[in-house]
mmCIF file of C-alpha atoms in Angstrom:
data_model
loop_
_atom_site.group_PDB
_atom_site.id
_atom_site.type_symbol
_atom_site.label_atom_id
_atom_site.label_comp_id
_atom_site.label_asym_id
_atom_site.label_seq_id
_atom_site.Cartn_x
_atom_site.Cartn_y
_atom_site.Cartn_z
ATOM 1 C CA UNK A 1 12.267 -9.153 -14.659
ATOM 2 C CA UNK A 2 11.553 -5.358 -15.050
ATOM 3 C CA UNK A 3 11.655 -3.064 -12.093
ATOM 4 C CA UNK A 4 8.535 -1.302 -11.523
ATOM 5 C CA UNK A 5 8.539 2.125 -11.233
ATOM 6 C CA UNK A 6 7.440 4.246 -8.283
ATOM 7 C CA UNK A 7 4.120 5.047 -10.043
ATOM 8 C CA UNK A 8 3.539 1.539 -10.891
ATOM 9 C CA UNK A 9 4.508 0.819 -7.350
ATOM 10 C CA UNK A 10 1.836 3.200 -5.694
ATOM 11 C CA UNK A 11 -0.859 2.378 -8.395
ATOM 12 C CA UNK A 12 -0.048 -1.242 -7.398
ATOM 13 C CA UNK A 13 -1.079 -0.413 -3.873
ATOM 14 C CA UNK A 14 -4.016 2.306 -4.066
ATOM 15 C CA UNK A 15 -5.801 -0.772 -6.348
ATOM 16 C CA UNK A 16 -5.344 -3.383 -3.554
ATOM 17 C CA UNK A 17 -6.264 -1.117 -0.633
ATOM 18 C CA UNK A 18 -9.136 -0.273 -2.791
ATOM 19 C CA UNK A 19 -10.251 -3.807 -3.386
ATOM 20 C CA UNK A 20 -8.954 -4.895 0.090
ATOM 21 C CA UNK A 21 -12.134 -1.846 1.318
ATOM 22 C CA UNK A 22 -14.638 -2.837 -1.180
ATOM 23 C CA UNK A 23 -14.593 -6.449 0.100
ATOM 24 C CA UNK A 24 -14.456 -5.288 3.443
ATOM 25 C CA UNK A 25 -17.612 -3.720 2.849
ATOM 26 C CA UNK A 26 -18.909 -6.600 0.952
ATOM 27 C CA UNK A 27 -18.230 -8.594 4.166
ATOM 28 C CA UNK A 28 -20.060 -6.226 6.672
ATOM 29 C CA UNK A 29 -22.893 -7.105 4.900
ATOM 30 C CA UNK A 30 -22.271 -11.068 3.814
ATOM 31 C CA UNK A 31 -20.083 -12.346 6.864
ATOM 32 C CA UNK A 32 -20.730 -16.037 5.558
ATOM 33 C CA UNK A 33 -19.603 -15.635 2.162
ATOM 34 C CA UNK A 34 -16.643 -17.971 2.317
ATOM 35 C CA UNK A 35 -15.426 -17.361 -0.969
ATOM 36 C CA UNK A 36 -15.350 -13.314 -0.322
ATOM 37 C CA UNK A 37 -13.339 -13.839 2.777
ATOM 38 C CA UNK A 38 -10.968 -16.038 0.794
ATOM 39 C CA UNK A 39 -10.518 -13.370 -1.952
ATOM 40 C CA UNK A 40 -10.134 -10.464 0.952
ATOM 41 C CA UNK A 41 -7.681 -12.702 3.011
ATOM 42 C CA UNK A 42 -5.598 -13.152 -0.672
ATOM 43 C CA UNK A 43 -5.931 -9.521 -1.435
ATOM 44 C CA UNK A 44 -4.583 -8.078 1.773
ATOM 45 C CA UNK A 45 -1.659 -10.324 1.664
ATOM 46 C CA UNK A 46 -0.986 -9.028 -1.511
ATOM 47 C CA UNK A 47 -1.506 -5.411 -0.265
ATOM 48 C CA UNK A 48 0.517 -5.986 2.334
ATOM 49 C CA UNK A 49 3.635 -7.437 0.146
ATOM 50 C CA UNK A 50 2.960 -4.002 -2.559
ATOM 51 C CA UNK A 51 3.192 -1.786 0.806
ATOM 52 C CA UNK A 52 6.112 -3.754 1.867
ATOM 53 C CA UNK A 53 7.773 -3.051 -1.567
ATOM 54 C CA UNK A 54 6.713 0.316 -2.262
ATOM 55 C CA UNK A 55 8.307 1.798 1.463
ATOM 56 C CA UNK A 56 10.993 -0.340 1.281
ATOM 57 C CA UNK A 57 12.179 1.585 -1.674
ATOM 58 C CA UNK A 58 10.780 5.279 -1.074
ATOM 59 C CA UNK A 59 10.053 5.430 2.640
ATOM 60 C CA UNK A 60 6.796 4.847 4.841
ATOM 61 C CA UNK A 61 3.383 5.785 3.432
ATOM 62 C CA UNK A 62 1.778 6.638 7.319
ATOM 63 C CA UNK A 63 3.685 8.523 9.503
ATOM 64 C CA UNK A 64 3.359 5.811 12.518
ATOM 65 C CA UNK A 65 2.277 1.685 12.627
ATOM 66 C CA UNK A 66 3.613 0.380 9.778
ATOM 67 C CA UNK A 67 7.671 0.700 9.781
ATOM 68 C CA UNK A 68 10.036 0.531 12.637
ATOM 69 C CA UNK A 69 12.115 4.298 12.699
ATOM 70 C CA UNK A 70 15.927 4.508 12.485
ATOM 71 C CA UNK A 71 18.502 6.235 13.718
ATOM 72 C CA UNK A 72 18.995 9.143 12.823
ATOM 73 C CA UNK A 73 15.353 9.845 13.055
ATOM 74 C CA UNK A 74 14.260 9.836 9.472
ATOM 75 C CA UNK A 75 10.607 10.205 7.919
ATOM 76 C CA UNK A 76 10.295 11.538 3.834
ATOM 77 C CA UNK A 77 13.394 13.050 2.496
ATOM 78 C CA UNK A 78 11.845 12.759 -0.997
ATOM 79 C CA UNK A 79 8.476 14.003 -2.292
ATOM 80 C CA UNK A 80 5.661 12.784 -0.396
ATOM 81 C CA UNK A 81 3.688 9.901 -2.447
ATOM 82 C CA UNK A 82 0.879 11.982 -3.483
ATOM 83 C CA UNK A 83 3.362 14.970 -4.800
ATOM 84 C CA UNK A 84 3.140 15.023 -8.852
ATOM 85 C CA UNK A 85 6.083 16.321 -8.704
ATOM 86 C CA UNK A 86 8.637 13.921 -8.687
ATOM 87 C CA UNK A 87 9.927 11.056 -11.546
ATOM 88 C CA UNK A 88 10.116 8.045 -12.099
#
C-alpha cells in the first residue's frame, strides 16, 4: 500500500473538515435529517483518523486541544502546513 504524501495527507483533511462544516450547516437547518447526521457522524470519524495521521507524521495542526506536548517542549520544527515551501 502506497504512502501518501504530506500534500495528499493535508488535502485528505482540508476535504473532510470541509464536508464535516458543510453538513454541519446542513444540520443547523435540518436537525431531523437522519441520514445527514449519519453521513456527518461517518465523516468526522474519518476526519478525525486523516488528522490523527497527518500530525502523527508532521506535528500538530492547532497549537493547543488536539495533541498531548512532550518533553522537551516541542511545537513545528518543520514548515508550518500552509508553507509552499516545503516537499514532499
Amino acid at each position: 500500500m502506497r504512502q501518501e504524501s504530506r500534500s495528499e495527507l493535508m488535502a485528505r483533511v482540508q476535504e473532510l473538515c470541509f464536508a464535516c462544516l458543510d453538513l454541519n450547516l446542513y444540520l443547523d437547518n435540518n436537525p431531523d435529517d437522519s441520514n445527514a447526521v449519519s453521513m456527518y457522524n461517518k465523516l468526522s470519524k474519518q476526519f478525525e483518523q486523516a488528522r490523527c495521521a497527518y500530525e502523527s507524521k508532521y506535528g500538530p495542526l492547532t497549537n493547543f486541544g488536539y495533541v498531548q506536548g512532550k518533553c522537551p517542549w516541542q511545537w513545528v520544527d518543520q514548515p508550518w502546513p500552509w508553507d509552499r515551501e516545503f516537499n514532499d
